[in-house]
Each structure stands twice: as C-alpha cells, then as structure tokens.
Amino acid sequence: MQLPDPAWCITQNSWEPAHQRHSETIFTIGNGYLSTRGVFEEGYPRESRATFLHGVFDDVPIVFTELANIPDWLELTILLDGEHYCLNMGEVLFFERSLDLRNGLLTRRVRWRSPQGNITLLEFERFASLADSHSTLLRVKITPENYSGTVEIHAGINGEADNEGYKHWEWLGQAAHNGSLWLHTRTRASQIELAAAARLSLKSQSDIQMESWNVHNHPTLVRRTALRAGESIEIEKVVVYYTSRDTSHPLDAARQHLAELPNPAWDSLWRPHQENWEKEWQTCDVEIEGDPEAQIAVRFSLFQLLIAAPRQDEHVSIGAKTLSGYGYRGHVFWDTEIFMLPFFTYTQPAIARNLLSYRYHNLDGARRKARANGFEGAQYPWESAATGDEVTPTWVPHFADRTKMVRIWTGDIEIHISAMICYALCQYWKATGDDHFILHRGAEIFFEVARFWASRAEWNKEHSRYEFHDVIGPDEYHDHVDNNAFTNAFARWTLQNAIRLYSWLTRNHPDIAATYCEKLHLMPAELQQWQDVAEKIYFPYDPQTGLIEQFDGYFQRRDVDLQALEPRSESIQSIFGIEGANLTQVLKQPDVLMLAYLLPELLDERSLQANYDYYTPRTDHTYGSSLGPSIQAIMACRLGKQEDAYEHFMRAARADLRDVRGNAGDGIHGASAGGVWQAVVFGFGGLHMDQHGWHIVPRLPSHWKRLKFHFTWRGHPYLIDLPNHGPFSSEAQDDSRVSL
Ligand code: BGC
C-alpha cells in the first residue's frame, strides 16, 4: 500500500465523531457540476449529508431560495454475516481516510471488529468524474479476516433527501430491476426535474443473489453472497444525474447515459477523469518548498475552487460556501468576483468567463432591484441565486439568542457589489484581451451599473459634492454609514471606466456603440451626467496625514485596544454585541486597505503606510471575516513586512483545515480559498500587472526555499519559478521567470 503523499493528500487517521461536520466539509469531492460532502456511505446520526448540484435552487422561507440537497447517491448499507457495519458499534481497529487533491479520489480504509468479534477490512473509494460530469462512482472492497459468512449490500437512491429538515423534492416516478434503478423527482416550487439512474455491480466467486426493492421514493438494489475468511469482494455503485437544466428529458438522458457506461465502469471512467485533473493542475498548481503546511493548504484551497467551478454552465456561479455545505444556502456574494475569480481569470479564463456570464444573464434581476429601490440601471443583489434578484434574508435569528431576530441590512445597503462585478470584468478583460466578451456582455453590465451609481449619488448642496449615504462598506461591523470611502471610490471608478469604455466603443466599434445607445437609451447627456457625478464624488482623504477615513465620523468612534482583549476565542461582535461593535472602531475586515489593494494607484507609499498602521491594529483578524487575512497579507507584503504577511497568510490558509472560526462545518470559506491564491501569487510572488504587461517583485517568507506558480496572460501560459535567494530588493530577479 502506498502512503498518502503529504504534499497532495489530506489524511485523517482516526474516526472523530465530535468533529464530524468539519471533516465532512474537508472531505467534500466534486467536479464543477455537483459536490458531495464527506459523509460516510453507511450514514450516522447528526451528519450533515448533502450533495449539491449547481443551479438547483428551490424556494424556502426566510432565505428565499437555497440549493436543494439532491437525492443521495452515496447510500450503502453493509451487512456482514448478519451484523450491520456501523462504526458506532463494535470496535474500530484501524481507520484512515484520505483525499487525494491530485485527482479528487476519496478513500477510507477501516478494520472493524463487530460486536460478535468478526473482523473485516473495508476499503472505500469514491470520485465525481471530471471528464463525465454526470457520473459519480463509489466502490468498496470487503475482506472478512477471521470468519466466513454472508455479505449483504443495499444500495439505494434516497429521494427523501432534505435540507436539514426542509424537504424540496416531490416524487415523479421510479423503478428498480435487473441490476439498475432510477428515480425521477422535481423540486416543489422551482419545478426543476432531476433524474438519478444507478447500477450496482459485484464480483464474487460464490453465487450472488439479487433483489430489487421498489420502496416508494427509495428504490434499492440488494446483493447477497458468501465469503470465506481472507477472500475479498468488490462492489461498485455508479450513479448518473441529469436535471431539466441540462435537458428537457432528464430521465431519458440519465438512463441512456447509464446504459452506455461499461459494467463495471470504474476503470474506463477513472482514466479520463485522472487525465483531466492532471491538465487542470498543469495550469494552476502552486509549489512551495520549505513549508509543508503552506504547501498542502494552498493546494487544498485550489482544489476547493476547482471542484466548485462550473465548466459547462454559464448560468451558475460559485456560492460563498462553494457547493460544500448549507452555509449561506448556495448564495453568491462579492466573494466570487473579488476573491475567487482572479484565480480563474489568471489560470483558467474559460471558467472566469462562465462566472462573469452568470452576472450577465442575471442583469434583469439587478435591474429589478434598482427599480424596486427607486434607482436606475442595475443594482446587483448582495446575495444572488438563480435569477439575480436579491435573496439576502431580511431577518435571521440572533447568533447568541435564537429566540430574538436580527435585521440584516446587507441586502438593502451593501451596494459596492455592483462595482465589484465591473472590477472583475475589467480584470478579466485586461488579462485575456477578450474584447468579444466585453463587446457583447461586459459593456451592458458596465453601463447599467454606472447608471445605478449616478442615480444613487446624493448631491450635497452645502459642500457642492456627491455623497453616498446609508451604506455598509466591506467592514460589516459598521452599518448605516455615510460616505464609506470604499463605496465612494468604487462609484467613481465605475463611472469613469464606463465613460472610457463608451468612448473606446465609439472609436473602435461604432456599430456596437450605436446598438447600446438604442437598446439602453443611452444619450450623450447621460454620459455627461456620469462625468459630472464622477468628478464631484466626495473622497474622505486627509492630505496632511495621508489617512482615509473609513466613513463619516469613523475616527470619533470608540477606540478599543484589541491586544488588551487577548486571549480571546470570539469575534468582537460576539463580545460587544452588534450595536456595541458598531460604536467602536474595530473592523470585521479590511475596508480602506481593501480599497488600497484593489486600486493601488489611489495611495502613495506614505499614505499606504499610514493607513496600514492605523487600520491593522483595529481589525478583528482572527475572528472577524474570513475574507480579511489574505488581503491583509498582501498589503503587508507590499510594505515589506514579511513576518506580518506570513502570519496573516497562515490565518487564511488554516481557515477551513483548522476550523479557525468553528463554522467550517457549514462549508468551505470560498473567498478565503481564493484569497490564499492571491496572497501567494500577488503577495509573496509579487506578480502585478500594468499597462506594460506583467512584472514580478517577489517577497518570499524567509523560510520558503522556492515558490513556483502558473498564470496566463493574454493567452500565454507562464510558469514562474522563484528560488529564495534571501532578502529581496524591490527589483525583479533576473533568474526568476520561465516563460512556457
Ligand atoms: C463578510 C462578507 C462576505 C460574506 C460571505 C460576511 O461575513 O463580511 O464580506 O461577503 O460573509 O462570505
């Protein structure tokens, strides 16, 4: 047996029911079409069993809509000489679970002594095919060690799947016969049909008895055979899914697809799956020598992004918790465009294009939101799902006292999201040179968002300037603030860039410019108004100190010495309460520094230093938002503070693997995973782009011996190899680049 490679495998050596939910998230597998949490085939109490398939949203109270947990493909009941295989009973003599990030194969080896004393070795494997995204496979090899007896397997598709108690599926039909089964269901409100077709195969030297149980909504295949001590059998379960989002006849498609798979299917599906994974890693792997923890954490982060990335579907996007848990119900935030998308833009632009297209297809939802709020153009929802309408819950139970309700304002007034989409579009355009996308999709988003900002701006007569009142910036500890610097700067940035885009269009593609003028009723007077608003937007910068005030009156709020509260294990919001935290200067996540990260041209070195020094000690780095640490790491890198940078980076890198906030059981922190890549590449690797192309100013942590990473610029793949020669100057090192 080969030992799992620690640079590529996440391994667990004991069964830990107390950390069940956390490890279910960590051992999630997926293929960009669906993901399945790392629950065990046999099922346990209090597990958070779920398979989520992109785009399968259904209505639900309070949070409007959520990804529906689809009928379960993993289920496998094993009876060993009449005893149920179940780790809660008998004794676990050996346990090892390992996720191989190279190929998404999840394995589990268990030696189990049953209550009657029978010892069995069980070796499980599963994967969701990356080459054939509709197919999922599991197999198990069973070897009785000290007894001879029967082995009985029940393998079903469970249509009773629910979302932690809430049921989304209604039954449409089923069958189970001749070694295969199918189940046809439909979501209750969104009416998305889903069909699952499954087959069970078993190789044994003894006779095999076969049965099919047509239990309502739970068709099941049964196999029974006899085994002698030391003899093994191998069972394979292959399940194919289709939905009415894929085809108008999902049941026919699923049955046909299953029928076309060889029996057994493992070997023929495994090879292309593995080859696809190899290709993926060739475009995006990051190698770190001299820091095994950072190495595996970075690969784990990239794996999480890759398994959530829609490859064939441009109508879906990656939710804040990817497809790995119930947290945030599959809703999509700015986490995607600002934290996750750069990884795709610079390594797999076709995926980035899909993710940006999702926003294009949901433009009407954003238009509806703007209209409903009395504005023009498009106001993207803070939380988005299938249609682009706002799906942020308005009220949720209080985190400390679930009998009380808390008003959530982000959906009403956290408005920077619309600019973030434009920012991501620009970044994609610069990196890829994909004019076609901007011409036919991006420009429309840009113009409509610019329109929104111009109509949302408020004229302050006294100061003769435009302002934005009653908003929430990135730092969500402070709500209902006026003139959040981040929001104001991005309103201006969007308006300016929309104007530039329009003039580029009129110069280079006058016919397309004319189409937009007609379609969107864009008039020169409106562009003039954008110009006027952009020029007069207030930006709270003090040239004396170089400081940017996060919002009006921020400096007057109570200053809290965060050091004095150490050691602590809760967020500042839990300690002071929602209102209490709002009255302090403590930040949940970088806000001014986030702005400095995204728009570096805004601040000179002196001002960057001043803002870093002011805001860093006032940020709740460990227990605030998981979006913060990677950005903080990059900004520390820019200022040459390597040790600080590394500390923040590791905070991001450990977010899920070490369950820093205690909520990894709800799903992967996708933004943190994307931020980890940015911290390595843009922070330590020092990659940056300007009008002349790309440059490298590496600043590796002193103990890293080497950093290697890939990126794509204007269609060319590059591999950057940075051996660590000790303290770096701000000049690029000559031996550091290899162009492919
Ligand atoms: C953060 C937001 C983020 C959201 C989803 C919140 O806690 O403050 O910035 O978009 O989580 O990850």
PDB file of N, CA and C in Angstrom, residues 501-567:
ATOM      1  N   LEU A 501     -15.006  53.190 -21.438  1.00  0.00           N
ATOM      2  CA  LEU A 501     -15.444  52.051 -22.240  1.00  0.00           C
ATOM      3  C   LEU A 501     -16.323  52.541 -23.393  1.00  0.00           C
ATOM      4  N   TYR A 502     -17.186  53.500 -23.080  1.00  0.00           N
ATOM      5  CA  TYR A 502     -18.078  54.024 -24.116  1.00  0.00           C
ATOM      6  C   TYR A 502     -17.259  54.697 -25.221  1.00  0.00           C
ATOM      7  N   SER A 503     -16.247  55.466 -24.827  1.00  0.00           N
ATOM      8  CA  SER A 503     -15.504  56.152 -25.890  1.00  0.00           C
ATOM      9  C   SER A 503     -14.655  55.150 -26.679  1.00  0.00           C
ATOM     10  N   TRP A 504     -14.163  54.115 -26.017  1.00  0.00           N
ATOM     11  CA  TRP A 504     -13.431  53.056 -26.756  1.00  0.00           C
ATOM     12  C   TRP A 504     -14.374  52.403 -27.777  1.00  0.00           C
ATOM     13  N   LEU A 505     -15.596  52.172 -27.329  1.00  0.00           N
ATOM     14  CA  LEU A 505     -16.579  51.551 -28.225  1.00  0.00           C
ATOM     15  C   LEU A 505     -16.864  52.444 -29.425  1.00  0.00           C
ATOM     16  N   THR A 506     -17.101  53.739 -29.168  1.00  0.00           N
ATOM     17  CA  THR A 506     -17.459  54.621 -30.287  1.00  0.00           C
ATOM     18  C   THR A 506     -16.300  54.745 -31.280  1.00  0.00           C
ATOM     19  N   ARG A 507     -15.066  54.680 -30.729  1.00  0.00           N
ATOM     20  CA  ARG A 507     -13.907  54.779 -31.629  1.00  0.00           C
ATOM     21  C   ARG A 507     -13.691  53.484 -32.422  1.00  0.00           C
ATOM     22  N   ASN A 508     -13.793  52.358 -31.733  1.00  0.00           N
ATOM     23  CA  ASN A 508     -13.395  51.089 -32.366  1.00  0.00           C
ATOM     24  C   ASN A 508     -14.548  50.237 -32.879  1.00  0.00           C
ATOM     25  N   HIS A 509     -15.690  50.407 -32.280  1.00  0.00           N
ATOM     26  CA  HIS A 509     -16.834  49.570 -32.682  1.00  0.00           C
ATOM     27  C   HIS A 509     -18.097  50.428 -32.700  1.00  0.00           C
ATOM     28  N   PRO A 510     -18.122  51.423 -33.586  1.00  0.00           N
ATOM     29  CA  PRO A 510     -19.242  52.374 -33.557  1.00  0.00           C
ATOM     30  C   PRO A 510     -20.599  51.700 -33.729  1.00  0.00           C
ATOM     31  N   ASP A 511     -20.622  50.608 -34.504  1.00  0.00           N
ATOM     32  CA  ASP A 511     -21.911  49.929 -34.707  1.00  0.00           C
ATOM     33  C   ASP A 511     -22.426  49.350 -33.384  1.00  0.00           C
ATOM     34  N   ILE A 512     -21.503  48.783 -32.607  1.00  0.00           N
ATOM     35  CA  ILE A 512     -21.937  48.198 -31.320  1.00  0.00           C
ATOM     36  C   ILE A 512     -22.309  49.315 -30.340  1.00  0.00           C
ATOM     37  N   ALA A 513     -21.542  50.395 -30.371  1.00  0.00           N
ATOM     38  CA  ALA A 513     -21.884  51.541 -29.508  1.00  0.00           C
ATOM     39  C   ALA A 513     -23.304  52.007 -29.839  1.00  0.00           C
ATOM     40  N   ALA A 514     -23.601  52.058 -31.134  1.00  0.00           N
ATOM     41  CA  ALA A 514     -24.935  52.521 -31.552  1.00  0.00           C
ATOM     42  C   ALA A 514     -26.018  51.551 -31.059  1.00  0.00           C
ATOM     43  N   THR A 515     -25.698  50.246 -31.074  1.00  0.00           N
ATOM     44  CA  THR A 515     -26.691  49.267 -30.605  1.00  0.00           C
ATOM     45  C   THR A 515     -27.007  49.499 -29.127  1.00  0.00           C
ATOM     46  N   TYR A 516     -25.948  49.758 -28.351  1.00  0.00           N
ATOM     47  CA  TYR A 516     -26.194  50.007 -26.924  1.00  0.00           C
ATOM     48  C   TYR A 516     -26.999  51.278 -26.713  1.00  0.00           C
ATOM     49  N   CYS A 517     -26.660  52.319 -27.497  1.00  0.00           N
ATOM     50  CA  CYS A 517     -27.391  53.583 -27.342  1.00  0.00           C
ATOM     51  C   CYS A 517     -28.877  53.330 -27.556  1.00  0.00           C
ATOM     52  N   GLU A 518     -29.156  52.502 -28.538  1.00  0.00           N
ATOM     53  CA  GLU A 518     -30.556  52.247 -28.842  1.00  0.00           C
ATOM     54  C   GLU A 518     -31.203  51.344 -27.783  1.00  0.00           C
ATOM     55  N   LYS A 519     -30.509  50.258 -27.499  1.00  0.00           N
ATOM     56  CA  LYS A 519     -31.080  49.280 -26.565  1.00  0.00           C
ATOM     57  C   LYS A 519     -31.261  49.860 -25.160  1.00  0.00           C
ATOM     58  N   LEU A 520     -30.256  50.624 -24.707  1.00  0.00           N
ATOM     59  CA  LEU A 520     -30.299  51.119 -23.324  1.00  0.00           C
ATOM     60  C   LEU A 520     -30.744  52.575 -23.243  1.00  0.00           C
ATOM     61  N   HIS A 521     -31.090  53.139 -24.384  1.00  0.00           N
ATOM     62  CA  HIS A 521     -31.454  54.568 -24.454  1.00  0.00           C
ATOM     63  C   HIS A 521     -30.367  55.436 -23.833  1.00  0.00           C
ATOM     64  N   LEU A 522     -29.129  55.154 -24.204  1.00  0.00           N
ATOM     65  CA  LEU A 522     -28.000  55.943 -23.695  1.00  0.00           C
ATOM     66  C   LEU A 522     -27.857  57.209 -24.530  1.00  0.00           C
ATOM     67  N   MET A 523     -27.876  58.348 -23.875  1.00  0.00           N
ATOM     68  CA  MET A 523     -27.765  59.625 -24.601  1.00  0.00           C
ATOM     69  C   MET A 523     -26.492  60.351 -24.149  1.00  0.00           C
ATOM     70  N   PRO A 524     -25.926  61.180 -25.000  1.00  0.00           N
ATOM     71  CA  PRO A 524     -24.721  61.934 -24.592  1.00  0.00           C
ATOM     72  C   PRO A 524     -24.936  62.695 -23.284  1.00  0.00           C
ATOM     73  N   ALA A 525     -26.154  63.191 -23.072  1.00  0.00           N
ATOM     74  CA  ALA A 525     -26.408  63.968 -21.844  1.00  0.00           C
ATOM     75  C   ALA A 525     -26.220  63.093 -20.604  1.00  0.00           C
ATOM     76  N   GLU A 526     -26.558  61.827 -20.742  1.00  0.00           N
ATOM     77  CA  GLU A 526     -26.417  60.942 -19.583  1.00  0.00           C
ATOM     78  C   GLU A 526     -24.931  60.698 -19.289  1.00  0.00           C
ATOM     79  N   LEU A 527     -24.169  60.530 -20.355  1.00  0.00           N
ATOM     80  CA  LEU A 527     -22.726  60.329 -20.144  1.00  0.00           C
ATOM     81  C   LEU A 527     -22.095  61.567 -19.520  1.00  0.00           C
ATOM     82  N   GLN A 528     -22.606  62.703 -19.922  1.00  0.00           N
ATOM     83  CA  GLN A 528     -22.139  63.959 -19.342  1.00  0.00           C
ATOM     84  C   GLN A 528     -22.451  63.989 -17.843  1.00  0.00           C
ATOM     85  N   GLN A 529     -23.634  63.493 -17.525  1.00  0.00           N
ATOM     86  CA  GLN A 529     -24.030  63.464 -16.102  1.00  0.00           C
ATOM     87  C   GLN A 529     -23.120  62.518 -15.315  1.00  0.00           C
ATOM     88  N   TRP A 530     -22.780  61.378 -15.904  1.00  0.00           N
ATOM     89  CA  TRP A 530     -21.859  60.436 -15.231  1.00  0.00           C
ATOM     90  C   TRP A 530     -20.529  61.137 -14.941  1.00  0.00           C
ATOM     91  N   GLN A 531     -20.084  61.859 -15.950  1.00  0.00           N
ATOM     92  CA  GLN A 531     -18.813  62.574 -15.816  1.00  0.00           C
ATOM     93  C   GLN A 531     -18.882  63.554 -14.658  1.00  0.00           C
ATOM     94  N   ASP A 532     -19.988  64.276 -14.609  1.00  0.00           N
ATOM     95  CA  ASP A 532     -20.173  65.284 -13.574  1.00  0.00           C
ATOM     96  C   ASP A 532     -20.186  64.631 -12.179  1.00  0.00           C
ATOM     97  N   VAL A 533     -20.935  63.535 -12.065  1.00  0.00           N
ATOM     98  CA  VAL A 533     -21.014  62.854 -10.756  1.00  0.00           C
ATOM     99  C   VAL A 533     -19.620  62.343 -10.388  1.00  0.00           C
ATOM    100  N   ALA A 534     -18.967  61.677 -11.341  1.00  0.00           N
ATOM    101  CA  ALA A 534     -17.651  61.085 -11.041  1.00  0.00           C
ATOM    102  C   ALA A 534     -16.679  62.150 -10.538  1.00  0.00           C
ATOM    103  N   GLU A 535     -16.702  63.314 -11.188  1.00  0.00           N
ATOM    104  CA  GLU A 535     -15.757  64.371 -10.792  1.00  0.00           C
ATOM    105  C   GLU A 535     -16.052  64.918  -9.404  1.00  0.00           C
ATOM    106  N   LYS A 536     -17.316  64.829  -9.013  1.00  0.00           N
ATOM    107  CA  LYS A 536     -17.669  65.510  -7.759  1.00  0.00           C
ATOM    108  C   LYS A 536     -17.985  64.551  -6.611  1.00  0.00           C
ATOM    109  N   ILE A 537     -17.613  63.300  -6.750  1.00  0.00           N
ATOM    110  CA  ILE A 537     -17.864  62.376  -5.626  1.00  0.00           C
ATOM    111  C   ILE A 537     -16.846  62.666  -4.519  1.00  0.00           C
ATOM    112  N   TYR A 538     -17.361  62.766  -3.353  1.00  0.00           N
ATOM    113  CA  TYR A 538     -16.531  63.076  -2.190  1.00  0.00           C
ATOM    114  C   TYR A 538     -15.654  61.873  -1.830  1.00  0.00           C
ATOM    115  N   PHE A 539     -14.379  62.148  -1.559  1.00  0.00           N
ATOM    116  CA  PHE A 539     -13.489  61.071  -1.120  1.00  0.00           C
ATOM    117  C   PHE A 539     -12.766  61.532   0.147  1.00  0.00           C
ATOM    118  N   PRO A 540     -13.000  60.856   1.253  1.00  0.00           N
ATOM    119  CA  PRO A 540     -12.545  61.358   2.566  1.00  0.00           C
ATOM    120  C   PRO A 540     -11.055  61.131   2.832  1.00  0.00           C
ATOM    121  N   TYR A 541     -10.216  61.867   2.138  1.00  0.00           N
ATOM    122  CA  TYR A 541      -8.766  61.695   2.269  1.00  0.00           C
ATOM    123  C   TYR A 541      -8.163  62.941   2.899  1.00  0.00           C
ATOM    124  N   ASP A 542      -7.297  62.738   3.872  1.00  0.00           N
ATOM    125  CA  ASP A 542      -6.652  63.874   4.527  1.00  0.00           C
ATOM    126  C   ASP A 542      -5.199  63.960   4.033  1.00  0.00           C
ATOM    127  N   PRO A 543      -4.876  64.964   3.209  1.00  0.00           N
ATOM    128  CA  PRO A 543      -3.520  65.025   2.641  1.00  0.00           C
ATOM    129  C   PRO A 543      -2.438  65.239   3.700  1.00  0.00           C
ATOM    130  N   GLN A 544      -2.836  65.823   4.814  1.00  0.00           N
ATOM    131  CA  GLN A 544      -1.862  66.061   5.899  1.00  0.00           C
ATOM    132  C   GLN A 544      -1.311  64.757   6.460  1.00  0.00           C
ATOM    133  N   THR A 545      -2.261  63.898   6.833  1.00  0.00           N
ATOM    134  CA  THR A 545      -1.861  62.644   7.490  1.00  0.00           C
ATOM    135  C   THR A 545      -1.745  61.499   6.490  1.00  0.00           C
ATOM    136  N   GLY A 546      -2.350  61.662   5.327  1.00  0.00           N
ATOM    137  CA  GLY A 546      -2.393  60.567   4.350  1.00  0.00           C
ATOM    138  C   GLY A 546      -3.484  59.565   4.676  1.00  0.00           C
ATOM    139  N   LEU A 547      -4.242  59.822   5.739  1.00  0.00           N
ATOM    140  CA  LEU A 547      -5.262  58.849   6.155  1.00  0.00           C
ATOM    141  C   LEU A 547      -6.567  59.014   5.377  1.00  0.00           C
ATOM    142  N   ILE A 548      -7.206  57.895   5.141  1.00  0.00           N
ATOM    143  CA  ILE A 548      -8.546  57.899   4.552  1.00  0.00           C
ATOM    144  C   ILE A 548      -9.487  57.525   5.694  1.00  0.00           C
ATOM    145  N   GLU A 549     -10.488  58.339   5.914  1.00  0.00           N
ATOM    146  CA  GLU A 549     -11.423  57.989   6.992  1.00  0.00           C
ATOM    147  C   GLU A 549     -12.428  56.988   6.423  1.00  0.00           C
ATOM    148  N   GLN A 550     -12.588  55.872   7.080  1.00  0.00           N
ATOM    149  CA  GLN A 550     -13.395  54.779   6.505  1.00  0.00           C
ATOM    150  C   GLN A 550     -14.808  55.225   6.156  1.00  0.00           C
ATOM    151  N   PHE A 551     -15.376  56.089   6.996  1.00  0.00           N
ATOM    152  CA  PHE A 551     -16.690  56.694   6.707  1.00  0.00           C
ATOM    153  C   PHE A 551     -16.839  57.923   7.584  1.00  0.00           C
ATOM    154  N   ASP A 552     -17.848  58.711   7.342  1.00  0.00           N
ATOM    155  CA  ASP A 552     -18.028  59.943   8.120  1.00  0.00           C
ATOM    156  C   ASP A 552     -18.121  59.605   9.611  1.00  0.00           C
ATOM    157  N   GLY A 553     -17.270  60.228  10.390  1.00  0.00           N
ATOM    158  CA  GLY A 553     -17.364  60.077  11.844  1.00  0.00           C
ATOM    159  C   GLY A 553     -16.663  58.840  12.390  1.00  0.00           C
ATOM    160  N   TYR A 554     -16.001  58.078  11.509  1.00  0.00           N
ATOM    161  CA  TYR A 554     -15.346  56.851  11.996  1.00  0.00           C
ATOM    162  C   TYR A 554     -14.321  57.170  13.083  1.00  0.00           C
ATOM    163  N   PHE A 555     -13.505  58.207  12.857  1.00  0.00           N
ATOM    164  CA  PHE A 555     -12.433  58.491  13.823  1.00  0.00           C
ATOM    165  C   PHE A 555     -12.976  58.893  15.192  1.00  0.00           C
ATOM    166  N   GLN A 556     -14.267  59.274  15.230  1.00  0.00           N
ATOM    167  CA  GLN A 556     -14.852  59.656  16.524  1.00  0.00           C
ATOM    168  C   GLN A 556     -15.371  58.446  17.301  1.00  0.00           C
ATOM    169  N   ARG A 557     -15.421  57.296  16.648  1.00  0.00           N
ATOM    170  CA  ARG A 557     -15.962  56.120  17.361  1.00  0.00           C
ATOM    171  C   ARG A 557     -14.959  55.654  18.422  1.00  0.00           C
ATOM    172  N   ARG A 558     -15.474  54.844  19.335  1.00  0.00           N
ATOM    173  CA  ARG A 558     -14.644  54.408  20.466  1.00  0.00           C
ATOM    174  C   ARG A 558     -13.473  53.554  19.987  1.00  0.00           C
ATOM    175  N   ASP A 559     -12.310  53.916  20.456  1.00  0.00           N
ATOM    176  CA  ASP A 559     -11.122  53.145  20.082  1.00  0.00           C
ATOM    177  C   ASP A 559     -10.951  52.022  21.102  1.00  0.00           C
ATOM    178  N   VAL A 560     -10.740  50.823  20.621  1.00  0.00           N
ATOM    179  CA  VAL A 560     -10.626  49.677  21.523  1.00  0.00           C
ATOM    180  C   VAL A 560      -9.235  49.084  21.365  1.00  0.00           C
ATOM    181  N   ASP A 561      -8.609  48.788  22.481  1.00  0.00           N
ATOM    182  CA  ASP A 561      -7.300  48.148  22.416  1.00  0.00           C
ATOM    183  C   ASP A 561      -7.516  46.639  22.279  1.00  0.00           C
ATOM    184  N   LEU A 562      -7.397  46.143  21.058  1.00  0.00           N
ATOM    185  CA  LEU A 562      -7.690  44.722  20.821  1.00  0.00           C
ATOM    186  C   LEU A 562      -6.685  43.823  21.531  1.00  0.00           C
ATOM    187  N   GLN A 563      -5.452  44.298  21.647  1.00  0.00           N
ATOM    188  CA  GLN A 563      -4.425  43.496  22.337  1.00  0.00           C
ATOM    189  C   GLN A 563      -4.851  43.194  23.770  1.00  0.00           C
ATOM    190  N   ALA A 564      -5.492  44.203  24.383  1.00  0.00           N
ATOM    191  CA  ALA A 564      -5.875  44.049  25.787  1.00  0.00           C
ATOM    192  C   ALA A 564      -6.958  42.985  25.955  1.00  0.00           C
ATOM    193  N   LEU A 565      -7.630  42.620  24.889  1.00  0.00           N
ATOM    194  CA  LEU A 565      -8.701  41.608  24.994  1.00  0.00           C
ATOM    195  C   LEU A 565      -8.172  40.190  24.773  1.00  0.00           C
ATOM    196  N   GLU A 566      -6.895  40.070  24.445  1.00  0.00           N
ATOM    197  CA  GLU A 566      -6.312  38.737  24.216  1.00  0.00           C
ATOM    198  C   GLU A 566      -6.059  38.038  25.555  1.00  0.00           C
ATOM    199  N   PRO A 567      -6.077  36.742  25.664  1.00  0.00           N
ATOM    200  CA  PRO A 567      -6.502  35.843  24.601  1.00  0.00           C
ATOM    201  C   PRO A 567      -8.019  35.798  24.506  1.00  0.00           C
TER     202      PRO A 567
END
